[in-house]
mmCIF file of C-alpha atoms in Angstrom:
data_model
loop_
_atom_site.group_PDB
_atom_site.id
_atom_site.type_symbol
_atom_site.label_atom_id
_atom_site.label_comp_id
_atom_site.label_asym_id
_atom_site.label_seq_id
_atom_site.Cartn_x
_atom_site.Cartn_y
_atom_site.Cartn_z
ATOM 1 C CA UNK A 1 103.722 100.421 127.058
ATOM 2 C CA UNK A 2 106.695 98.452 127.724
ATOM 3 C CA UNK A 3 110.856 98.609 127.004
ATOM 4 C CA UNK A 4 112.858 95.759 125.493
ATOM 5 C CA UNK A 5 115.947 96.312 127.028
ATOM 6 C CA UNK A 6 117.627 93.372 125.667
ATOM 7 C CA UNK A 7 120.639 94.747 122.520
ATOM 8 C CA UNK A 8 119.769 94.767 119.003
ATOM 9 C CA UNK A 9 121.943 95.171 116.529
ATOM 10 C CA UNK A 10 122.556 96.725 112.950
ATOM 11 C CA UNK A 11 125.432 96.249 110.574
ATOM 12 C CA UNK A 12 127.405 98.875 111.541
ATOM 13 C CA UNK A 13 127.354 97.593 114.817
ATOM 14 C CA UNK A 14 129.401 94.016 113.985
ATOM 15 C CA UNK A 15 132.204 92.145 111.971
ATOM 16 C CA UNK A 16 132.598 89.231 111.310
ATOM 17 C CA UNK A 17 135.946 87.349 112.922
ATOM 18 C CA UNK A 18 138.185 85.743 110.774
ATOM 19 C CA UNK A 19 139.060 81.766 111.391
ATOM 20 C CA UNK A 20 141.629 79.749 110.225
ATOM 21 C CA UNK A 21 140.914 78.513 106.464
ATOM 22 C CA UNK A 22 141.994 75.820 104.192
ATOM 23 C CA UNK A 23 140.906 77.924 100.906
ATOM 24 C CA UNK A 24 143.762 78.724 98.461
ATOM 25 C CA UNK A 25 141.097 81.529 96.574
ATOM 26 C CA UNK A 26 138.094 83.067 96.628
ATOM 27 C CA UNK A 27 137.566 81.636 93.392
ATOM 28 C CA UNK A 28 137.076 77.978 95.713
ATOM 29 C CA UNK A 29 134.271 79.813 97.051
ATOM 30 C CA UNK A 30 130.467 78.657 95.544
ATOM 31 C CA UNK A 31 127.922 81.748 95.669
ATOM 32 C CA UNK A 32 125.180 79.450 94.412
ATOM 33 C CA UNK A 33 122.761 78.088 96.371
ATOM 34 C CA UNK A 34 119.576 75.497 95.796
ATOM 35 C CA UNK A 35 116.478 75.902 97.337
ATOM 36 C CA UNK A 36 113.369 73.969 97.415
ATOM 37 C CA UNK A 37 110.073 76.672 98.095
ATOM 38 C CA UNK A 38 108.340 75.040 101.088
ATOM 39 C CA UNK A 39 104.730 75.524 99.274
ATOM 40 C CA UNK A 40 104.988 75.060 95.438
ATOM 41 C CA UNK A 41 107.710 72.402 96.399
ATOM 42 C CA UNK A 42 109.720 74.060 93.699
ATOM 43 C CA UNK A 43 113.495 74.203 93.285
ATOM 44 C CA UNK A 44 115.794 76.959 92.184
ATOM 45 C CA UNK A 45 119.177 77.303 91.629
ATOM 46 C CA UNK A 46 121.093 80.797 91.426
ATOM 47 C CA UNK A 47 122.735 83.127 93.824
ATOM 48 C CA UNK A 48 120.351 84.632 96.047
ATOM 49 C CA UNK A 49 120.785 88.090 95.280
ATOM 50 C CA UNK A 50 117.353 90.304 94.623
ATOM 51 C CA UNK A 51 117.413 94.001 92.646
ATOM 52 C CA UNK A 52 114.824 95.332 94.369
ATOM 53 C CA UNK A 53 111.273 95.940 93.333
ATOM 54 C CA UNK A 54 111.819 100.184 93.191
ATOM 55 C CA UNK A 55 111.481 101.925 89.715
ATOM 56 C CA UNK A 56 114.590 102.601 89.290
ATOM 57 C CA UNK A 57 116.591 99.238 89.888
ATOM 58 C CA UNK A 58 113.472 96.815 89.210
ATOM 59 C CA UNK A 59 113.532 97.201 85.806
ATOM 60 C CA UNK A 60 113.952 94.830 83.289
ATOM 61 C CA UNK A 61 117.095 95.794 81.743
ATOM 62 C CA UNK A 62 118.724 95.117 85.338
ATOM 63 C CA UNK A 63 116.993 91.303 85.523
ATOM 64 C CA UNK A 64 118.678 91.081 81.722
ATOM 65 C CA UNK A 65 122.255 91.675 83.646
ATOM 66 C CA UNK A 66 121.185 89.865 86.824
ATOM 67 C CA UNK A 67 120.393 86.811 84.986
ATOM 68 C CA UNK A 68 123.295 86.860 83.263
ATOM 69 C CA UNK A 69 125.039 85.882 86.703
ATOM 70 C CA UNK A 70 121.895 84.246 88.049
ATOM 71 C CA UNK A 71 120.970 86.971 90.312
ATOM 72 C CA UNK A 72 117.045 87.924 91.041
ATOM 73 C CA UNK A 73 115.149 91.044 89.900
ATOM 74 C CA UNK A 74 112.196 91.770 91.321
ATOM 75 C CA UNK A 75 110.294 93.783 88.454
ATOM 76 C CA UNK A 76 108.356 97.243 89.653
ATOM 77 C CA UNK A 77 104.462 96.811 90.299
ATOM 78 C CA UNK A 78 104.200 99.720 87.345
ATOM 79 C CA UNK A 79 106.103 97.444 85.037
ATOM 80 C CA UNK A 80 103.068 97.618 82.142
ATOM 81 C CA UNK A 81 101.458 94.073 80.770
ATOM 82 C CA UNK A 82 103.170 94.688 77.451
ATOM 83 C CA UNK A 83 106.552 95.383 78.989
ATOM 84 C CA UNK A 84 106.037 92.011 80.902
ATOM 85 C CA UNK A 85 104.605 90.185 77.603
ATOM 86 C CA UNK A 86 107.849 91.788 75.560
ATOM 87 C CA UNK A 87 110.430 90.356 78.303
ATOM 88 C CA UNK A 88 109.045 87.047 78.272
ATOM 89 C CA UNK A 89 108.982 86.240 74.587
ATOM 90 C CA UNK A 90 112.625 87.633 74.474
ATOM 91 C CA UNK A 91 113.966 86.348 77.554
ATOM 92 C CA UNK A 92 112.809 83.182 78.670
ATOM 93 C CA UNK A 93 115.631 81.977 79.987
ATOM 94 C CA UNK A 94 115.377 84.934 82.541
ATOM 95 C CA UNK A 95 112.524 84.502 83.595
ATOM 96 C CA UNK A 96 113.059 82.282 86.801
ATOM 97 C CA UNK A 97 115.239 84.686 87.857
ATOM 98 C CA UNK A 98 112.480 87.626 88.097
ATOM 99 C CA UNK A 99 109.497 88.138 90.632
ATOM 100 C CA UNK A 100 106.211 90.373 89.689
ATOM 101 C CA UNK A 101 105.814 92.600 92.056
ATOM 102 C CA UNK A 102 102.478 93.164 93.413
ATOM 103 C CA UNK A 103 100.447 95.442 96.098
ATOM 104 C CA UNK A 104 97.734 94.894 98.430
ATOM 105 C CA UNK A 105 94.539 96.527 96.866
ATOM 106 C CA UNK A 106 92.410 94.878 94.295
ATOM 107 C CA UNK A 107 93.454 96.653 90.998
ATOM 108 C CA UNK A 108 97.395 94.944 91.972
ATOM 109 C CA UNK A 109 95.288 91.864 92.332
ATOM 110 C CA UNK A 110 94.237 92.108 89.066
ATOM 111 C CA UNK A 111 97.172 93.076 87.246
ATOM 112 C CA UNK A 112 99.005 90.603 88.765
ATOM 113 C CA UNK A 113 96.539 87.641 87.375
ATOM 114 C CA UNK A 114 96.780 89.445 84.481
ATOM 115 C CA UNK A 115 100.612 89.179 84.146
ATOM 116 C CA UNK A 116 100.901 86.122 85.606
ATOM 117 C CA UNK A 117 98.541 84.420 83.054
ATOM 118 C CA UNK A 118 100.258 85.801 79.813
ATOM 119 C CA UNK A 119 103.878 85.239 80.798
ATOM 120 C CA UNK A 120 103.907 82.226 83.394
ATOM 121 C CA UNK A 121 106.454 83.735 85.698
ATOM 122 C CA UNK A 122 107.397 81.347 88.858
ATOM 123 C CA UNK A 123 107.433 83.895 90.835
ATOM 124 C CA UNK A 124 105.770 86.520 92.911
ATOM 125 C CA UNK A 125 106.358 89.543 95.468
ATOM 126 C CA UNK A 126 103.753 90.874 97.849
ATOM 127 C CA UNK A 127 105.150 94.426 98.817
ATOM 128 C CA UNK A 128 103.892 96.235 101.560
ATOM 129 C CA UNK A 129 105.348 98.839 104.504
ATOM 130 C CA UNK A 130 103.661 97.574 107.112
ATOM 131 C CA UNK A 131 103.148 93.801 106.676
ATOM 132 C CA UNK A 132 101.619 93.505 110.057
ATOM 133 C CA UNK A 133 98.180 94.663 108.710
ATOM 134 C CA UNK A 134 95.263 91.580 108.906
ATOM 135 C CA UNK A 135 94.186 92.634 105.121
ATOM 136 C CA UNK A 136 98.047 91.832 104.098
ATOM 137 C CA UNK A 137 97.878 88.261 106.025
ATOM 138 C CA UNK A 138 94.931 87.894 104.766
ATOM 139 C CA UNK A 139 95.967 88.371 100.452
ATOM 140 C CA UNK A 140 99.211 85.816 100.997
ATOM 141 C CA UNK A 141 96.176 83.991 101.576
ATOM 142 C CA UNK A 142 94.747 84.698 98.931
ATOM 143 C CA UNK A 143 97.592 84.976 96.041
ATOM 144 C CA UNK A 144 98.249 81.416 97.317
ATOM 145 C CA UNK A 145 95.389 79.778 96.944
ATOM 146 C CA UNK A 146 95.309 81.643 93.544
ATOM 147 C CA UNK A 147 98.449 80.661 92.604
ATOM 148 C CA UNK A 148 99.359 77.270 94.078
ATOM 149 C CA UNK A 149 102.352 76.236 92.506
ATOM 150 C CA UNK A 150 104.037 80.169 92.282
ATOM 151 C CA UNK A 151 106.465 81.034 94.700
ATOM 152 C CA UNK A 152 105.798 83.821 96.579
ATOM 153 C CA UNK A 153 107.490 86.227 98.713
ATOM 154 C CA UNK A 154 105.702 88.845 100.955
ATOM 155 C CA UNK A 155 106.669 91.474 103.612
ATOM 156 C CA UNK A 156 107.899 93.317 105.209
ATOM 157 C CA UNK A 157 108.013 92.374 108.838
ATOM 158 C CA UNK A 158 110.747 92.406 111.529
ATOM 159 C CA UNK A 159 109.576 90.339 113.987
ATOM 160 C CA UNK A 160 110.151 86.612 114.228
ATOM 161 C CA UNK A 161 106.351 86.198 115.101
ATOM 162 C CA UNK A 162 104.968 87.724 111.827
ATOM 163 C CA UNK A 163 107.402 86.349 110.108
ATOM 164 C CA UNK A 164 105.417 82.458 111.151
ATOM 165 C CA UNK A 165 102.087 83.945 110.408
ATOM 166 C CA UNK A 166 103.100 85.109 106.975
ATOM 167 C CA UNK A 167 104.518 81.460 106.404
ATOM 168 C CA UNK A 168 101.903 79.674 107.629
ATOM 169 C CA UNK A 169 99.215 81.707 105.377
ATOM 170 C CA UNK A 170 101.400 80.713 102.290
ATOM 171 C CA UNK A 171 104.598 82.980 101.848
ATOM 172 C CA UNK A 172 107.874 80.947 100.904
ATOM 173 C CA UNK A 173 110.462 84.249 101.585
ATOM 174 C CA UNK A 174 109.277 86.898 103.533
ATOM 175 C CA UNK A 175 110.970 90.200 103.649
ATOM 176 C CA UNK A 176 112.848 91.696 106.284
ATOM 177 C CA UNK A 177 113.197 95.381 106.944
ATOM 178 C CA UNK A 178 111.422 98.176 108.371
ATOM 179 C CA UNK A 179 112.966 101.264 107.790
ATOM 180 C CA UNK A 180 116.888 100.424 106.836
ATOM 181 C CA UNK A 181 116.579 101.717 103.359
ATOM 182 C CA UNK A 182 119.148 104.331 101.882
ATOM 183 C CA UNK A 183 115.907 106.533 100.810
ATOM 184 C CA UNK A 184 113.834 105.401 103.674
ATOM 185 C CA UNK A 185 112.552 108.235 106.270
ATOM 186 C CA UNK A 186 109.982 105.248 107.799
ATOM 187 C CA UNK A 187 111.891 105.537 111.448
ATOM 188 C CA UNK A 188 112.074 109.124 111.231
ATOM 189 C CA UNK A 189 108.734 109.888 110.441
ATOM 190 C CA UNK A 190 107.098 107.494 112.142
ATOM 191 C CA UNK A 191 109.597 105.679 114.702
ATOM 192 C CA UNK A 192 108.505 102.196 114.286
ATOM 193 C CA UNK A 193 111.532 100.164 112.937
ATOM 194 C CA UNK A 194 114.112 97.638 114.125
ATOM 195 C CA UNK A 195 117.621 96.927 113.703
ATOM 196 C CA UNK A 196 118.687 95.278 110.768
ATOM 197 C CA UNK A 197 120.356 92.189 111.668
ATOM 198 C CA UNK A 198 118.701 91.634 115.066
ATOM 199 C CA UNK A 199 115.858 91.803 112.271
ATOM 200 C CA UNK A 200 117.321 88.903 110.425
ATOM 201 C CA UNK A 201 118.798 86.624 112.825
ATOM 202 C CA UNK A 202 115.347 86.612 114.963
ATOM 203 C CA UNK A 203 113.560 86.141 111.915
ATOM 204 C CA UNK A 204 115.687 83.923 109.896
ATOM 205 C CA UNK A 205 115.539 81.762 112.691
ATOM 206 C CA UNK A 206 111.309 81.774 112.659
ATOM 207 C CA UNK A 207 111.670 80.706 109.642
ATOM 208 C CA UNK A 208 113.825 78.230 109.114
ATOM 209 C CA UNK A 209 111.791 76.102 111.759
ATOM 210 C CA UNK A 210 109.166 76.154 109.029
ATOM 211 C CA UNK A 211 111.313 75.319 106.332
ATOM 212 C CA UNK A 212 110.787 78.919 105.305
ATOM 213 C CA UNK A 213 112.862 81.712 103.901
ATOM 214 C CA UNK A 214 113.687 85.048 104.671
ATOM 215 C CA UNK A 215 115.302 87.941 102.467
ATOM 216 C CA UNK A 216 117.125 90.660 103.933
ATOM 217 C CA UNK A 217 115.435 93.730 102.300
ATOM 218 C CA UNK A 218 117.456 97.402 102.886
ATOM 219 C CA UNK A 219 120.039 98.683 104.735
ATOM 220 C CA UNK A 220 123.397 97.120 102.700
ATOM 221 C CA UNK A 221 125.417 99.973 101.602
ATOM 222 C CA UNK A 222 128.815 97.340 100.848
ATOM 223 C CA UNK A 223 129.348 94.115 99.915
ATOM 224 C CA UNK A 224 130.402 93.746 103.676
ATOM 225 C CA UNK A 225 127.106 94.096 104.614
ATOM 226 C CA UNK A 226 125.739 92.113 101.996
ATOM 227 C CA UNK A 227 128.085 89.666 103.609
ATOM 228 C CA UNK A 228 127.077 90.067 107.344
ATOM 229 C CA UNK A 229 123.522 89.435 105.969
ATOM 230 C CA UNK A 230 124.099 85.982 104.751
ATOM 231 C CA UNK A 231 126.012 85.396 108.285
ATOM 232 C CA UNK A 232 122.890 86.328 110.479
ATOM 233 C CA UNK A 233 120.647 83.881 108.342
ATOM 234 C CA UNK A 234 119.375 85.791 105.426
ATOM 235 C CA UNK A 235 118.664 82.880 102.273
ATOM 236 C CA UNK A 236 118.142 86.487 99.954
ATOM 237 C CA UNK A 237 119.776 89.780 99.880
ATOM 238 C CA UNK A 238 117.576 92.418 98.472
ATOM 239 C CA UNK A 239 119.647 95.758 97.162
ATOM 240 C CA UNK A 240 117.845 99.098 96.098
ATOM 241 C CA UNK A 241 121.173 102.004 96.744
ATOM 242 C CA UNK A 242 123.737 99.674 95.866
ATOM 243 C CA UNK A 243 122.071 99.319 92.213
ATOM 244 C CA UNK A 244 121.187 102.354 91.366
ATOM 245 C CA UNK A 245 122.915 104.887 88.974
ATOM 246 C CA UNK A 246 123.263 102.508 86.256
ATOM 247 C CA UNK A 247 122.417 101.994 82.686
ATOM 248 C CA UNK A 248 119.808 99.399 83.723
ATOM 249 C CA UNK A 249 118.286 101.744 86.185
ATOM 250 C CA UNK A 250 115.155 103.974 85.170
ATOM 251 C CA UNK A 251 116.092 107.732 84.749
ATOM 252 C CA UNK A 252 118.004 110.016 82.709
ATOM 253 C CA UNK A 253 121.857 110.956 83.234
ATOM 254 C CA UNK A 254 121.813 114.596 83.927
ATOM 255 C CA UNK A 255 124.701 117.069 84.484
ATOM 256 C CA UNK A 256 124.149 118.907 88.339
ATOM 257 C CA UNK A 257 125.791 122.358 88.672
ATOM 258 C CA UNK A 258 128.585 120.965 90.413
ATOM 259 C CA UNK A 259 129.830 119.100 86.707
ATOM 260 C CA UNK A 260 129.204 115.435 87.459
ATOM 261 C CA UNK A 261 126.778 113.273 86.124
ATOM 262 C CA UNK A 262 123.945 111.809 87.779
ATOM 263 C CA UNK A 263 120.774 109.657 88.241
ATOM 264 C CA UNK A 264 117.395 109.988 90.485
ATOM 265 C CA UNK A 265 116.965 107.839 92.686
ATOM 266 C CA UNK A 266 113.938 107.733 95.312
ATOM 267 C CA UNK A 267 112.094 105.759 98.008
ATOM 268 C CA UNK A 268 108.783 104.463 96.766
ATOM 269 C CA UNK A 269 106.876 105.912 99.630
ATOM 270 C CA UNK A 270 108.450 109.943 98.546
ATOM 271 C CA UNK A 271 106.808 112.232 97.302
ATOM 272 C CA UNK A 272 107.911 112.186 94.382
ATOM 273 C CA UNK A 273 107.319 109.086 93.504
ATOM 274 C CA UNK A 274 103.588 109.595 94.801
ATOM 275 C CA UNK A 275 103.385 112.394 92.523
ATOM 276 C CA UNK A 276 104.724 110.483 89.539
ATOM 277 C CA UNK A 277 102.249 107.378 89.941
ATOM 278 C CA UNK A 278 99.261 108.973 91.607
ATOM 279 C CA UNK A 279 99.154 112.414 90.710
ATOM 280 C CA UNK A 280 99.397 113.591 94.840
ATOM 281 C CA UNK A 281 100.204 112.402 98.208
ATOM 282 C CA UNK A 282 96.700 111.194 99.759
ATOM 283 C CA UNK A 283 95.520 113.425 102.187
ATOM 284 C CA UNK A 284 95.569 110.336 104.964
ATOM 285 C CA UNK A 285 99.500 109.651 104.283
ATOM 286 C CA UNK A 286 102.886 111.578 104.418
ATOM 287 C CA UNK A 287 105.748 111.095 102.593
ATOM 288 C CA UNK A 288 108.019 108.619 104.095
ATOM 289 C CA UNK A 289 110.574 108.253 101.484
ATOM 290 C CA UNK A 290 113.184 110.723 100.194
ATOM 291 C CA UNK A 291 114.788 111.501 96.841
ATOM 292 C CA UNK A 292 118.597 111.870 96.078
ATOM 293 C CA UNK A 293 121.015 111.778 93.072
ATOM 294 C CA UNK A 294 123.565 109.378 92.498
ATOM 295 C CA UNK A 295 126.357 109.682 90.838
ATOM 296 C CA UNK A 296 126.043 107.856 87.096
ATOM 297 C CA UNK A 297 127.861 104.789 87.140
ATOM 298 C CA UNK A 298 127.908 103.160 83.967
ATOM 299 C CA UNK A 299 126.914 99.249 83.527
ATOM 300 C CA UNK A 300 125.773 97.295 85.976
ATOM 301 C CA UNK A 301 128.367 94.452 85.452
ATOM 302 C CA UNK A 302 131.339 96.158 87.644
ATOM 303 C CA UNK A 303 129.415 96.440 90.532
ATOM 304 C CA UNK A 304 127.965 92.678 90.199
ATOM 305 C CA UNK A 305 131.573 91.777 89.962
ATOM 306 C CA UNK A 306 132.639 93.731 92.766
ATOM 307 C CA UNK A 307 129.625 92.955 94.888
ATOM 308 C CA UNK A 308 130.236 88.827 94.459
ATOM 309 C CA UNK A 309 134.086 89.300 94.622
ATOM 310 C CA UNK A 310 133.549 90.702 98.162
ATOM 311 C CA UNK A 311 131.414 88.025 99.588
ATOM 312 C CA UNK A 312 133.267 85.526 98.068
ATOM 313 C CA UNK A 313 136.344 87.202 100.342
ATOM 314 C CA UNK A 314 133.965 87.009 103.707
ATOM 315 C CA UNK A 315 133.696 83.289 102.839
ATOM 316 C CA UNK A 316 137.519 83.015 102.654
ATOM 317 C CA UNK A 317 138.217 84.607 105.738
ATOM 318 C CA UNK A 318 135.824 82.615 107.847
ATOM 319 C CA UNK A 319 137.071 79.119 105.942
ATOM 320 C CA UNK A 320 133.425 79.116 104.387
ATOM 321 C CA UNK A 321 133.574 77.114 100.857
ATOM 322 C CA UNK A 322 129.764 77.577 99.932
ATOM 323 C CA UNK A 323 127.653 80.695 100.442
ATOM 324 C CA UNK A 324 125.662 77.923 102.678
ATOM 325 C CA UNK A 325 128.161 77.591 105.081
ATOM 326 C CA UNK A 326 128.736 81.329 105.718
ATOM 327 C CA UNK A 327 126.317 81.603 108.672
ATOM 328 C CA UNK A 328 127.367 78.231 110.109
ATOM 329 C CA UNK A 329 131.304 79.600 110.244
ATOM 330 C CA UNK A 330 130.866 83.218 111.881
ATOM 331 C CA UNK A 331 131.395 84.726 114.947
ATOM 332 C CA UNK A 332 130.158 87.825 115.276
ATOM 333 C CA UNK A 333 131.857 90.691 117.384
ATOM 334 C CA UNK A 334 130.643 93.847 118.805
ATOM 335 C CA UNK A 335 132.278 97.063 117.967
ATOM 336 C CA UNK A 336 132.806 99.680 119.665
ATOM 337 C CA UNK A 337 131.756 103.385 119.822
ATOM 338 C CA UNK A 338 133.896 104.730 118.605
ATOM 339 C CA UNK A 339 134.687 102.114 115.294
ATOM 340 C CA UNK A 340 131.034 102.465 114.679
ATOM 341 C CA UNK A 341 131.685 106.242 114.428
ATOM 342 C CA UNK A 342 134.337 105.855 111.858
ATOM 343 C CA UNK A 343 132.194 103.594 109.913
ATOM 344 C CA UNK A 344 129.794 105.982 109.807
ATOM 345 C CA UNK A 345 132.099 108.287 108.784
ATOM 346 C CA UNK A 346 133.688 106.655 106.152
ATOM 347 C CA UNK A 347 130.396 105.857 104.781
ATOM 348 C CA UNK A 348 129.073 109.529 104.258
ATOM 349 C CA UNK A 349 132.699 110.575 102.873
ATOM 350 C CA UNK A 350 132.367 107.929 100.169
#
């Protein structure tokens, strides 16, 4: 056993400082970015936001909205062949902008080779909790020699180390994020996790030495924090809570007893999302995901609007004209105690 007693940080813990600026707008401000994948040698263009790959915001009504703004979805692994073959005869167009999603045992194998032939997607998502497991290094391997010219994005990891080996064996983005999530219980049950940013600026910084990519994956609850993302390093922004409740999310509206309307919404590793895929919670596992309700908000287009507008107003205030630039232009500063307690306030009261 030993103690890192060097700081880590989350987003709570920073802002960003504001610099003198030339911009007349946030409409000067470009959210798009181009990459080239280091394997597949492919390019995209779009902005480098991901729905993420949980029932209830991976769907494919939310990639229809995304795309519309050329934002990512990153479709459920229970997404059915027909439901894939459907999308892709009616939505083309959309379909660089969405990932299949994917797990590590040999029926996900399967039904991903399955997918992938019948609707040529680009791209591809290797989701695990733990991506520091040898059998997880070992199908990036895999997928990618299976799928040479796919992209493919795999995690997640924290560490800058894992973060090179899952590069190396073939992964283009790899996730970042151990336990951040809004319906995540990983650090409480289990108390393995790691700061959020720390996360990203150690790992963005593996990566880009590779001419990899990382994708901040959990733990934004505003566009702020979207924002501070893209300053540590992050090339994505993956966003589960900040999604959900919407038309284009999975899951009735209901009316609770207190008169407002809702939606479920739940970590992939609850139980009750065990119980709706598998039938039970293994007995080797616990649960280490919870479920909530939140409140029905309508379309999805609002809160696109509102998430881009605010990031597009980081970029102002730090003089940054591209999305690109963001990271180069910030200065981070601590916060205090006490500010972090009102944040944390403020973000339970609303």
């Amino acid at each position: 056993m030993r103690i890192e007693e060097d700081i880590k940080l989350d987003f709570k813990d920073v802002l960003i400082r504001p610099k003198r600026s030339t911009l007349r707008s946030r409409a000067d401000v470009n959210l798009t970015r181009e990459y080239t994948f280091l394997h597949p040698n492919q390019k995209w263009q779009g902005v480098p936001i991901i729905a993420s790959n949980m029932d209830h915001t991976g769907t494919f009504a939310m990639a229809k909205a995304l795309a519309q703004h050329k934002l990512l979805t990153a479709i459920h692994k229970f997404a059915t062949l027909n439901e894939w073959k459907t999308f892709a005869q009616k939505n083309r167009s959309s379909l660089p902008h969405v990932f299949v999603t994917a797990g590590s045992n040999t029926a996900d194998f399967k039904n991903l080779c399955t997918i992938i032939k019948a609707t040529n997607c680009p791209n591809i998502c290797l989701d695990i909790a733990n991506g520091y497991s040898q059998h997880f290094v070992d199908l990036v391997k895999k997928v990618r020699h299976t799928f040479p010219k796919k992209v493919i994005m795999a995690g997640n990891v924290v560490t800058g180390e894992m973060t090179e080996e899952l590069i190396l064996s073939g992964a283009d983005i790899v996730k970042i994020g151990i336990g951040p999530g809004s319906v995540c219980i990983t650090r409480k049950k289990t108390g393995v996790g790691y700061p959020q940013l720390s996360a990203i600026i150690e790992c963005a910084d593996a990566a880009h030495g590779l001419r990899g990519l990382v994708c901040a994956d959990g733990g934004c609850t505003t566009s702020g924090d979207i924002a501070k993302a893209f300053a540590a390093g992050a090339d994505f922004v993956m966003l589960g809570g900040m999604l959900a409740g919407h038309d284009e999310c999975d899951g009735e509206v209901f009316v609770a007893d207190d008169g407002q309307s809702y939606k479920r919404f739940y970590g992939m590793s609850s139980a009750e999302a065990m119980f709706k895929y598998h039938g039970k919670i293994a007995d080797y596992r616990a649960s280490e995901g919870k479920s909530i309700n939140i409140p029905y908000r309508g379309t999805v287009e609002q809160t696109i609007l509102d998430i881009l507008g605010g990031v597009r107003s980081a970029c102002t205030y730090v003089g940054a004209r591209r999305l690109k630039e963001l990271s180069k232009c910030t200065t981070f500063i601590r916060v205090t105690q006490q500010l972090n307690e009102i944040f944390t306030s403020f973000e339970v009261n609303n």
